[in-house]
Amino acid sequence: MSGARSRQAAADLLIETLDNRRTLDEAMATSQFFERLSGPDRGFARAMASAALRQLGRIDKGLAPFLTRSLDTATPPARALLRVGAAQAWLMETPPHAVVSETVDAAKSWARAKSAAGFLNAVLRKVVSDRSHFDKAPVISVWPDWLTVAMMTSLGVEAAGRIAEAQLVEPELHLTPKSPDEAGALAASLEGQVIGPGSVSVPTGRIAEMEGFEGGGWWVQDVAAALPARLLGAQPGEMVFDLCAAPGGKTMQLAATGAKIVALDRSASRLERVSENLARTGLSDNVEIVADKLEDWTPSQPADRILLDAPCSALGTLRRHPEGAWIKSPDDIARFPEVQARLLEASARMLKPGGTLIYCVCTPLSREGVEVVDRVVAGGLLERAPISADEAGDFANGVTGHGDVLTLPNGQYGHDFFFVSRLRRI
């Protein structure tokens, strides 16, 4: 029954994410079905759930012709098992007999899904014999319709399509060494490759077991996420505020420059992780940790430089967290620009005249990026300090007419999608 149990667990992970609006990581921590598994069975369950989430919109379009009613009318367990079965058949090359028999067995041994066993058997037999409707579904339909419209409106049809295509590929793990000069040696030791000016890409694995982790020589950080701290240009001895600092990758980058860092975040629990990573990497000495709301905090002195990685929709990280497209709503997204503008204005008031501020968000939506910056710049406290193509390096294709950067797909390596703007206090 191990095959059935893995499929049962995968379906439960989909219910936890899509119906209960949890991230996949949260779902794996709360699902009793998943908790009962171990070893390869657990890995297979996660792989099935992840594959289904990565191309959920296309899977649903592929299933629709085999159903007499909308998929939404099925019970959550039946709906989830159908998606798990389709992911096996269309994305994972699982043998057809295993797709049907093991998924149906999962329903039969699950009280909430038992009554749907016959229905699942009939539909999955069609699924394994006909993938044409899935193949015809456009790549951009991996997202819900409202998000497709938002992406196209912000980026244009071509760029939105490239981001959707990037989501189809399971991402590798990106690491940042304490010094960019160490990237080559780190890549060699982990059988990875150097990407960008000082990051390393390696196959996904157990992070804590990788060579060099315990010694603190590197930390996990997407190559695009490493760009904002690099563009800030912090110098030894300067006072630098890292605002909304958790989970801490940028904090460690800034600490490695020799600047004096204040790392502020409203979440004390998330700052514990920042402190742990600073201790592991030996970068704690020149970092002060502050748990407070940005707008309530009054620094003892203004900063020479500030990095504000503002709260956002996180739609630029859908490659790593594809469920984000389905557990967020348009109303969730709409609340961010007002918050972001308020935080940017508050950050500007903490900066010395002539000081530099980086505003970044891990989303490609213009309403959270360029429109927020334009609004605050119009207030007269900040002006742009344009980023050049040379400074952007491998992301030069994303430099805008304003001198901001959007880390769109560049054909070189997989990365997240950030908006970065460099500003100066007038």
XYZ file of C-alpha atoms in Angstrom:
426
model
C 0.000 0.000 0.000
C 3.023 2.335 0.045
C 2.205 3.627 -3.452
C -1.376 4.363 -2.455
C -0.262 6.061 0.753
C 2.135 8.330 -1.136
C -0.647 9.393 -3.481
C -2.994 9.903 -0.549
C -0.405 12.139 1.106
C 0.183 14.091 -2.123
C -3.546 14.710 -2.440
C -3.744 15.839 1.177
C -0.904 18.299 0.543
C -2.950 19.767 -2.323
C -5.981 20.099 -0.056
C -3.871 21.828 2.597
C -2.464 24.290 0.058
C -5.337 24.968 -2.332
C -8.348 24.578 -0.032
C -6.810 25.674 3.273
C -4.525 28.322 1.690
C -1.247 27.142 3.186
C 2.152 27.116 1.537
C 3.508 23.720 0.532
C 6.094 23.914 3.327
C 3.316 24.607 5.851
C 1.256 21.778 4.391
C 4.102 19.292 4.782
C 4.418 20.327 8.422
C 0.697 19.854 9.161
C -0.481 16.925 6.977
C -0.911 13.738 9.007
C -0.846 11.653 5.819
C 2.531 13.128 4.893
C 3.859 12.769 8.430
C 3.251 8.991 8.354
C 5.559 8.556 5.378
C 9.333 8.245 5.383
C 12.205 7.976 2.941
C 11.397 7.586 -0.776
C 7.630 7.471 -0.135
C 7.777 10.938 1.412
C 9.919 12.238 -1.427
C 7.520 10.819 -4.024
C 4.507 12.424 -2.314
C 6.211 15.805 -2.267
C 7.261 15.439 -5.919
C 3.695 14.659 -7.022
C 2.223 17.596 -5.097
C 4.926 19.961 -6.341
C 4.453 18.867 -9.978
C 0.693 19.354 -9.732
C 1.084 22.843 -8.246
C 3.745 23.877 -10.766
C 1.372 23.349 -13.729
C -2.006 23.402 -11.993
C -3.788 25.609 -14.506
C -2.699 23.471 -17.454
C -3.630 20.268 -15.607
C -7.130 21.579 -14.949
C -7.544 22.505 -18.607
C -6.340 19.042 -19.592
C -8.860 17.375 -17.259
C -11.873 19.492 -18.217
C -12.885 17.586 -21.415
C -13.061 14.321 -19.435
C -15.557 15.717 -16.920
C -19.287 16.247 -17.267
C -19.219 18.975 -14.597
C -16.732 21.567 -13.439
C -13.785 20.210 -11.469
C -14.709 22.616 -8.671
C -17.895 20.609 -8.000
C -15.899 17.494 -7.035
C -15.132 16.896 -3.361
C -11.696 18.151 -2.248
C -10.210 14.606 -1.969
C -11.541 13.540 -5.385
C -10.357 16.784 -6.989
C -6.921 16.467 -5.402
C -6.495 12.809 -6.407
C -7.442 13.631 -10.001
C -4.775 16.335 -10.114
C -2.221 13.987 -8.550
C -3.063 11.326 -11.126
C -2.773 13.793 -14.001
C 0.576 15.069 -12.709
C 1.905 11.504 -12.648
C 0.679 10.759 -16.166
C 1.536 14.024 -17.906
C 4.554 15.336 -16.001
C 6.281 12.449 -14.232
C 6.076 9.615 -16.802
C 4.603 7.222 -14.234
C 3.473 3.912 -15.820
C -0.231 4.144 -16.794
C -1.297 1.102 -14.766
C 0.294 2.595 -11.630
C -1.355 5.969 -12.197
C -4.800 4.370 -12.309
C -4.563 1.483 -9.863
C -2.525 3.143 -7.108
C -4.502 6.414 -7.219
C -7.810 4.536 -7.104
C -6.475 2.420 -4.221
C -5.623 5.649 -2.424
C -9.280 6.664 -2.716
C -10.567 3.269 -1.560
C -8.489 3.404 1.618
C -9.462 7.007 2.407
C -12.867 7.416 4.053
C -13.403 10.891 2.575
C -12.628 9.701 -0.975
C -13.947 6.130 -1.028
C -17.214 7.045 -2.760
C -15.262 8.665 -5.626
C -13.222 5.542 -6.507
C -15.354 4.616 -9.524
C -15.347 8.174 -10.824
C -11.551 8.387 -10.443
C -11.056 5.060 -12.203
C -13.109 6.179 -15.206
C -11.463 9.591 -15.570
C -7.888 8.443 -14.965
C -8.200 5.768 -17.664
C -8.881 8.633 -20.084
C -6.052 10.688 -18.601
C -3.402 8.030 -19.249
C -4.552 7.466 -22.816
C -5.030 11.081 -23.949
C -2.801 14.029 -22.998
C -3.696 16.160 -26.005
C -5.818 18.689 -24.102
C -3.026 19.244 -21.582
C -0.456 19.704 -24.346
C -2.684 22.224 -26.125
C -3.153 24.367 -22.993
C -0.966 27.489 -23.350
C 1.952 27.710 -20.962
C 0.688 30.956 -19.490
C -2.405 29.115 -18.253
C -0.274 27.709 -15.415
C -1.720 30.684 -13.471
C -5.297 31.620 -12.599
C -6.851 34.000 -15.130
C -6.691 37.106 -12.904
C -2.935 36.662 -12.444
C -2.350 36.092 -16.157
C -4.069 39.421 -16.866
C -2.047 41.183 -14.152
C 1.255 39.811 -15.471
C 0.465 40.712 -19.070
C -0.672 44.199 -18.078
C 2.543 44.869 -16.129
C 5.076 43.194 -18.397
C 3.530 42.657 -21.802
C 2.557 39.339 -23.354
C 6.079 38.204 -24.286
C 7.751 38.818 -20.907
C 4.799 37.352 -19.005
C 5.048 34.248 -21.176
C 8.751 33.876 -20.419
C 8.070 34.013 -16.686
C 5.391 31.337 -17.076
C 7.835 29.149 -19.013
C 10.432 29.567 -16.266
C 7.918 28.195 -13.768
C 7.777 24.864 -15.607
C 11.345 24.025 -14.597
C 12.215 22.739 -11.121
C 14.698 25.336 -9.801
C 18.196 24.578 -8.605
C 19.547 25.847 -5.300
C 21.525 29.099 -5.292
C 24.199 29.815 -2.699
C 26.074 32.975 -1.737
C 29.631 32.567 -0.357
C 30.918 35.070 2.208
C 33.256 36.452 -0.430
C 32.548 36.470 -4.192
C 36.156 35.347 -4.653
C 35.227 32.036 -3.005
C 32.516 31.183 -5.555
C 34.791 29.099 -7.771
C 36.069 26.924 -4.939
C 32.551 26.484 -3.551
C 31.226 25.438 -6.959
C 34.012 22.893 -7.331
C 33.426 21.391 -3.878
C 29.671 20.981 -4.431
C 29.835 20.076 -8.152
C 27.923 23.234 -9.021
C 28.580 26.200 -11.282
C 29.323 29.858 -10.714
C 26.502 32.172 -11.773
C 26.364 35.949 -11.675
C 29.187 37.900 -10.038
C 29.575 35.567 -7.071
C 26.754 33.045 -6.639
C 26.790 29.269 -7.061
C 24.059 27.032 -8.483
C 23.842 23.438 -7.208
C 21.236 20.670 -7.488
C 18.598 20.776 -4.767
C 19.522 18.662 -1.753
C 19.639 18.548 2.035
C 21.133 21.940 2.817
C 22.455 21.166 6.299
C 24.353 18.144 4.964
C 26.188 20.043 2.217
C 29.906 20.666 2.528
C 30.677 24.006 4.112
C 27.257 24.664 5.644
C 28.211 23.991 9.270
C 31.405 25.962 8.806
C 29.416 29.001 7.732
C 31.095 29.531 4.387
C 27.852 30.196 2.521
C 24.103 30.660 2.786
C 21.115 29.942 0.562
C 20.120 32.966 -1.540
C 18.773 33.286 -5.068
C 21.234 34.963 -7.427
C 18.698 37.723 -8.194
C 18.097 38.276 -4.475
C 21.816 38.978 -4.110
C 21.639 41.925 -6.528
C 20.046 44.604 -4.251
C 22.717 44.428 -1.525
C 25.450 44.510 -4.155
C 23.959 47.617 -5.772
C 23.711 49.385 -2.396
C 27.519 49.644 -2.314
C 27.977 49.516 1.473
C 31.505 50.438 2.662
C 33.438 49.449 5.798
C 32.436 51.501 8.826
C 29.268 52.967 7.303
C 25.954 52.811 9.153
C 23.586 50.639 7.107
C 19.958 49.756 7.922
C 18.595 46.478 6.554
C 14.857 46.993 6.916
C 12.400 44.065 6.739
C 15.555 41.989 7.111
C 14.296 38.405 7.568
C 15.217 35.780 6.437
C 18.643 37.432 6.418
C 20.490 36.687 3.187
C 20.953 40.383 2.452
C 21.916 41.029 6.091
C 24.823 38.608 5.756
C 25.889 40.161 2.459
C 25.940 43.606 4.058
C 27.727 42.383 7.194
C 30.452 40.842 5.031
C 31.302 44.331 3.691
C 32.524 45.516 7.108
C 29.727 48.066 7.459
C 27.841 48.510 10.759
C 24.442 46.913 10.227
C 21.095 47.333 11.943
C 18.822 44.463 10.870
C 15.208 45.314 11.626
C 12.112 43.170 11.184
C 8.699 43.149 12.845
C 8.838 39.368 13.387
C 10.944 38.363 16.407
C 10.617 34.680 15.475
C 11.951 35.259 11.958
C 14.810 37.305 13.385
C 15.866 34.272 15.413
C 16.705 32.582 12.123
C 18.672 35.664 11.048
C 20.652 35.532 14.313
C 21.347 31.812 13.878
C 22.675 32.303 10.357
C 24.812 35.270 11.395
C 26.318 33.152 14.169
C 26.899 30.206 11.817
C 28.683 32.411 9.292
C 30.673 34.365 11.906
C 29.140 37.685 10.841
C 27.357 38.654 14.076
C 29.882 41.102 15.503
C 28.897 44.171 13.526
C 25.146 43.494 13.329
C 22.493 44.807 15.717
C 19.183 42.904 15.612
C 16.024 44.951 16.241
C 12.504 43.483 16.466
C 10.099 46.350 15.766
C 7.715 47.754 13.190
C 9.562 49.925 10.720
C 7.152 52.824 11.106
C 7.369 52.733 14.912
C 11.155 52.503 15.170
C 13.281 55.579 15.813
C 16.997 55.042 15.111
C 19.617 56.716 17.299
C 21.307 58.150 14.206
C 20.513 58.346 10.494
C 21.905 55.800 8.073
C 24.480 56.256 5.340
C 22.686 53.592 3.330
C 19.401 51.681 3.617
C 18.160 48.491 2.021
C 14.368 48.082 2.101
C 13.176 44.671 0.939
C 9.511 45.527 1.329
C 6.648 43.099 2.005
C 5.075 42.152 -1.307
C 2.963 39.613 -3.184
C 6.082 37.428 -3.736
C 4.878 36.601 -7.249
C 8.484 36.704 -8.418
C 9.191 33.489 -6.492
C 6.519 31.307 -8.139
C 9.271 29.095 -9.596
C 10.080 27.997 -6.059
C 6.597 28.406 -4.579
C 4.064 27.843 -7.399
C 1.196 27.492 -4.921
C 1.466 31.233 -4.325
C -0.493 31.890 -7.506
C -3.446 29.905 -6.146
C -3.521 30.758 -2.446
C -3.491 34.517 -3.057
C -6.393 36.552 -4.420
C -6.596 39.911 -6.240
C -7.654 41.488 -2.928
C -4.518 40.119 -1.252
C -2.359 41.723 -3.926
C -4.206 45.045 -3.902
C -3.243 45.881 -0.313
C 0.522 45.932 -0.861
C 1.212 49.192 -2.779
C -0.154 51.409 -0.013
C 1.932 49.610 2.606
C 5.033 49.692 0.400
C 4.767 53.441 -0.250
C 4.330 54.114 3.462
C 7.378 52.023 4.370
C 9.506 53.621 1.663
C 8.621 57.118 2.902
C 9.420 56.135 6.489
C 12.740 54.626 5.378
C 13.695 57.790 3.503
C 13.297 59.857 6.660
C 15.938 57.651 8.365
C 18.549 58.386 5.694
C 21.271 61.063 5.740
C 21.003 63.743 3.037
C 22.814 62.363 0.018
C 22.531 58.830 1.378
C 21.615 55.843 -0.797
C 18.494 53.698 -0.467
C 17.681 50.490 -2.341
C 13.989 49.614 -2.647
C 13.322 46.066 -3.811
C 10.402 43.651 -4.002
C 10.289 40.052 -5.242
C 7.461 40.648 -7.684
C 7.354 41.721 -11.333
C 4.060 43.640 -10.951
C 4.499 47.336 -11.749
C 1.966 48.410 -9.117
C 4.361 47.129 -6.415
C 7.527 48.333 -8.100
C 7.910 51.303 -10.408
C 4.546 52.826 -9.486
C 5.424 52.852 -5.773
C 8.803 54.464 -6.470
C 7.282 57.064 -8.813
C 4.743 57.996 -6.153
C 7.344 58.489 -3.407
C 9.827 60.298 -5.666
C 7.052 62.748 -6.558
C 6.891 63.659 -2.859
C 10.296 65.344 -3.125
C 12.231 63.443 -0.438
C 14.024 61.029 -2.776
C 15.393 61.027 -6.310
C 16.548 58.140 -8.470
C 20.223 57.200 -8.659
C 19.958 55.205 -11.903
C 21.521 51.754 -12.159
C 23.691 51.281 -15.238
C 23.766 48.205 -17.446
C 27.357 47.537 -16.316
C 26.285 47.545 -12.670
C 23.357 45.236 -13.420
C 25.715 42.748 -15.067
C 23.859 39.631 -16.162
C 20.577 41.433 -15.508
C 21.378 44.280 -17.903
C 18.464 43.189 -20.105
C 16.151 44.278 -17.281
C 17.420 47.857 -16.841
C 14.510 50.228 -17.493
C 14.407 53.734 -18.902
C 14.235 55.059 -15.319
C 17.401 53.181 -14.343
C 15.542 50.601 -12.262
C 16.139 46.858 -12.759
C 13.658 44.046 -13.240
C 15.387 40.658 -13.165
C 13.436 39.074 -15.995
C 14.460 35.696 -17.511
C 17.766 36.192 -19.324
C 18.356 32.755 -20.820
C 21.489 32.148 -18.745
C 20.194 30.537 -15.565
C 17.055 30.261 -13.496
C 16.421 32.972 -10.936
C 13.644 34.798 -9.118
C 12.119 38.020 -10.407
C 12.956 41.168 -8.436
C 12.282 44.837 -8.974
C 15.183 46.983 -7.744
C 15.356 50.784 -7.609
C 18.286 52.814 -6.278
C 17.368 56.153 -4.712
C 19.146 59.085 -3.091
C 17.969 61.329 -0.243
C 17.670 64.890 -1.531
